[in-house]
């Protein structure tokens, strides 16, 4: 399986990182070794001094697709959950300045904590899904799928022009404003509505 992550999909987050609004979705990959499941702790890696959290709505792909048409895109995912796109911001800034890939900064082991999924059928409207991240009990990021520049369907259509989607692939759909650093001992909790789907202790 692969993890496909959308960057720059919320205007307020683009502003906080001083980027420009993209005309097409920006995406990158994390390998399967980035997955961190069952609420296991995240061990702060030695190669970075600035790990950031980014809460994102995650889609689970449920059938194989290539060049998916917009009207069918909604049929290609059947579960929605919460993921944290853990980012070594210092390595990422360094790579960006040199025009190099972000792979190390985004794809390292444990960089994709992934929580419980909910069936898509349990959402009355996938274009209005509220979610938030608490850091040590205080809400630091608030988002809603209504705030995304590119919708779930637009993301699926775009990615599938370049890459075949497989059953079990996960799409991280971008983060809203409020990203920030973690330190050892911090506790991250991710919610859809008031339902906690992911928690992660930084060790
Ligand atoms: Mg992200």
Coordinates of C-alpha atoms and ligand atoms in Angstrom, one line a residue:
X1 CA 0.0 0.0 0.0
X2 CA 1.0 3.6 -0.3
X3 CA 0.1 6.8 1.5
X4 CA -0.5 9.8 -0.7
X5 CA -0.5 13.1 1.0
X6 CA -2.0 16.4 -0.2
X7 CA 0.0 19.5 0.6
X8 CA -1.4 23.1 0.6
X9 CA -5.1 22.3 0.7
X10 CA -6.3 24.9 3.3
X11 CA -5.9 28.6 2.6
X12 CA -5.2 29.5 6.3
X13 CA -2.4 26.9 6.5
X14 CA -0.8 28.1 3.2
X15 CA -0.7 31.6 4.7
X16 CA 0.9 30.5 7.9
X17 CA 3.8 28.9 5.9
X18 CA 4.0 31.8 3.4
X19 CA 3.1 29.7 0.4
X20 CA 1.0 30.5 -2.6
X21 CA -2.4 28.9 -3.4
X22 CA -1.8 26.1 -5.9
X23 CA -3.8 25.8 -9.2
X24 CA -3.6 22.0 -9.0
X25 CA -3.3 19.7 -5.9
X26 CA 0.2 19.2 -4.6
X27 CA 0.9 15.7 -3.5
X28 CA 3.7 13.5 -2.2
X29 CA 4.1 10.0 -0.8
X30 CA 5.0 8.3 2.5
X31 CA 6.1 4.7 2.4
X32 CA 4.2 1.9 4.3
X33 CA 7.0 2.0 6.9
X34 CA 5.7 5.4 7.9
X35 CA 2.5 3.9 9.3
X36 CA 2.0 4.1 13.1
X37 CA -1.2 2.3 14.2
X38 CA -3.1 1.2 17.3
X39 CA -2.3 4.5 19.1
X40 CA 1.3 3.5 19.6
X41 CA 3.7 6.1 20.8
X42 CA 5.8 8.2 18.4
X43 CA 9.5 8.1 19.3
X44 CA 11.1 11.5 18.6
X45 CA 13.8 10.8 15.9
X46 CA 17.4 11.8 16.5
X47 CA 17.9 13.4 13.0
X48 CA 15.6 16.4 13.6
X49 CA 15.2 19.1 16.1
X50 CA 11.8 20.3 14.9
X51 CA 9.0 17.8 14.5
X52 CA 5.6 19.3 13.6
X53 CA 2.1 17.8 13.9
X54 CA -0.4 18.2 11.1
X55 CA -3.9 16.7 11.6
X56 CA -5.6 15.6 8.4
X57 CA -8.7 13.8 7.3
X58 CA -7.7 10.4 5.8
X59 CA -9.5 8.4 3.1
X60 CA -9.2 4.7 2.7
X61 CA -9.3 3.6 -0.9
X62 CA -11.6 0.6 -1.5
X63 CA -11.1 -0.3 -5.2
X64 CA -8.5 -0.1 -7.9
X65 CA -8.7 2.9 -10.1
X66 CA -6.8 4.8 -12.8
X67 CA -8.0 8.0 -14.6
X68 CA -11.1 8.1 -12.4
X69 CA -13.9 10.3 -13.6
X70 CA -15.2 13.0 -11.3
X71 CA -18.7 11.5 -11.1
X72 CA -17.4 8.2 -9.9
X73 CA -14.6 9.4 -7.6
X74 CA -16.8 9.1 -4.5
X75 CA -17.1 5.3 -5.1
X76 CA -13.3 4.8 -4.6
X77 CA -13.2 5.4 -0.8
X78 CA -15.4 3.9 1.8
X79 CA -13.9 5.0 5.1
X80 CA -12.8 8.3 6.6
X81 CA -10.5 8.7 9.5
X82 CA -7.8 10.9 11.1
X83 CA -4.1 10.8 10.4
X84 CA -1.2 12.9 11.6
X85 CA 1.3 14.0 8.9
X86 CA 4.3 14.2 11.2
X87 CA 6.9 16.5 9.6
X88 CA 10.6 17.1 10.3
X89 CA 10.1 20.8 9.5
X90 CA 13.8 21.7 9.7
X91 CA 14.7 19.0 7.1
X92 CA 11.8 20.1 5.0
X93 CA 12.9 23.8 5.0
X94 CA 16.4 22.8 4.2
X95 CA 15.2 20.6 1.3
X96 CA 12.9 23.3 0.0
X97 CA 15.7 25.9 0.0
X98 CA 17.9 23.6 -2.1
X99 CA 15.0 22.6 -4.4
X100 CA 15.4 19.0 -3.2
X101 CA 12.7 16.4 -2.5
X102 CA 10.9 16.3 0.9
X103 CA 11.1 12.6 1.3
X104 CA 13.2 12.4 4.4
X105 CA 11.3 15.2 6.1
X106 CA 7.9 13.6 5.4
X107 CA 8.4 9.8 4.9
X108 CA 10.5 8.7 7.8
X109 CA 9.4 5.8 10.0
X110 CA 6.4 6.5 12.2
X111 CA 5.6 9.8 10.3
X112 CA 2.0 8.7 9.6
X113 CA 0.1 7.9 12.8
X114 CA -3.3 6.7 11.6
X115 CA -6.4 6.3 13.8
X116 CA -9.7 4.5 13.7
X117 CA -11.8 4.8 10.5
X118 CA -15.5 5.5 10.2
X119 CA -17.6 4.2 7.4
X120 CA -18.3 6.9 4.8
X121 CA -22.0 6.0 5.0
X122 CA -22.0 7.4 8.6
X123 CA -21.3 10.9 7.2
X124 CA -24.4 12.8 6.0
X125 CA -22.2 15.2 4.0
X126 CA -18.6 14.5 3.2
X127 CA -18.1 18.2 2.2
X128 CA -18.9 19.2 5.8
X129 CA -16.8 17.1 8.2
X130 CA -15.5 19.0 11.3
X131 CA -12.2 17.8 12.9
X132 CA -9.7 19.0 15.4
X133 CA -6.4 18.3 17.1
X134 CA -5.8 18.7 20.8
X135 CA -2.2 19.1 22.1
X136 CA -2.0 18.3 25.8
X137 CA -5.8 18.8 26.1
X138 CA -5.9 22.2 24.4
X139 CA -7.3 22.5 20.8
X140 CA -4.6 23.8 18.5
X141 CA -6.0 22.9 15.0
X142 CA -9.6 23.2 13.8
X143 CA -10.6 22.1 10.3
X144 CA -13.6 21.2 8.2
X145 CA -13.6 19.4 4.8
X146 CA -15.7 22.4 3.6
X147 CA -12.5 24.5 3.9
X148 CA -10.5 22.4 1.5
X149 CA -9.3 24.0 -1.7
X150 CA -9.6 20.6 -3.5
X151 CA -12.4 18.3 -2.5
X152 CA -12.0 14.5 -1.8
X153 CA -13.3 13.8 -5.3
X154 CA -11.0 16.4 -7.0
X155 CA -8.0 14.9 -5.2
X156 CA -8.9 11.3 -6.3
X157 CA -9.4 12.4 -9.9
X158 CA -6.1 14.3 -10.0
X159 CA -3.9 11.6 -8.3
X160 CA -5.4 8.8 -10.4
X161 CA -4.2 10.6 -13.6
X162 CA -0.6 9.9 -12.5
X163 CA -0.9 6.9 -10.2
X164 CA -3.1 3.8 -10.0
X165 CA -5.0 3.7 -6.7
X166 CA -5.1 0.4 -5.0
X167 CA -7.4 -1.0 -2.4
X168 CA -6.0 -0.1 1.0
X169 CA -4.1 3.0 -0.1
X170 CA -4.6 5.9 2.2
X171 CA -4.9 9.6 1.2
X172 CA -4.1 12.3 3.7
X173 CA -6.1 15.3 2.5
X174 CA -4.1 18.3 3.9
X175 CA -3.9 20.2 7.1
X176 CA -5.6 23.4 8.3
X177 CA -3.8 26.2 10.2
X178 CA -2.3 25.8 13.6
X179 CA 0.6 23.4 12.9
X180 CA 3.4 23.5 15.5
X181 CA 6.2 21.6 17.2
X182 CA 6.0 18.7 19.6
X183 CA 8.3 17.7 22.4
X184 CA 8.8 14.5 24.3
X185 CA 5.9 14.0 26.8
X186 CA 3.4 15.7 24.6
X187 CA 0.0 14.1 23.9
X188 CA -1.8 14.5 20.6
X189 CA -5.5 13.6 20.2
X190 CA -7.4 13.7 16.9
X191 CA -11.1 14.1 16.6
X192 CA -13.8 14.0 14.0
X193 CA -16.7 16.0 15.5
X194 CA -16.5 15.0 19.2
X195 CA -15.3 11.5 18.5
X196 CA -11.7 10.8 19.3
X197 CA -10.2 8.5 16.6
X198 CA -6.5 8.8 17.2
X199 CA -4.2 9.5 20.1
X200 CA -0.4 9.6 20.1
X201 CA 2.1 10.1 22.9
X202 CA 5.5 11.6 22.0
X203 CA 8.3 9.7 23.6
Ligands
LIG1 MG1 0.3 17.6 5.6

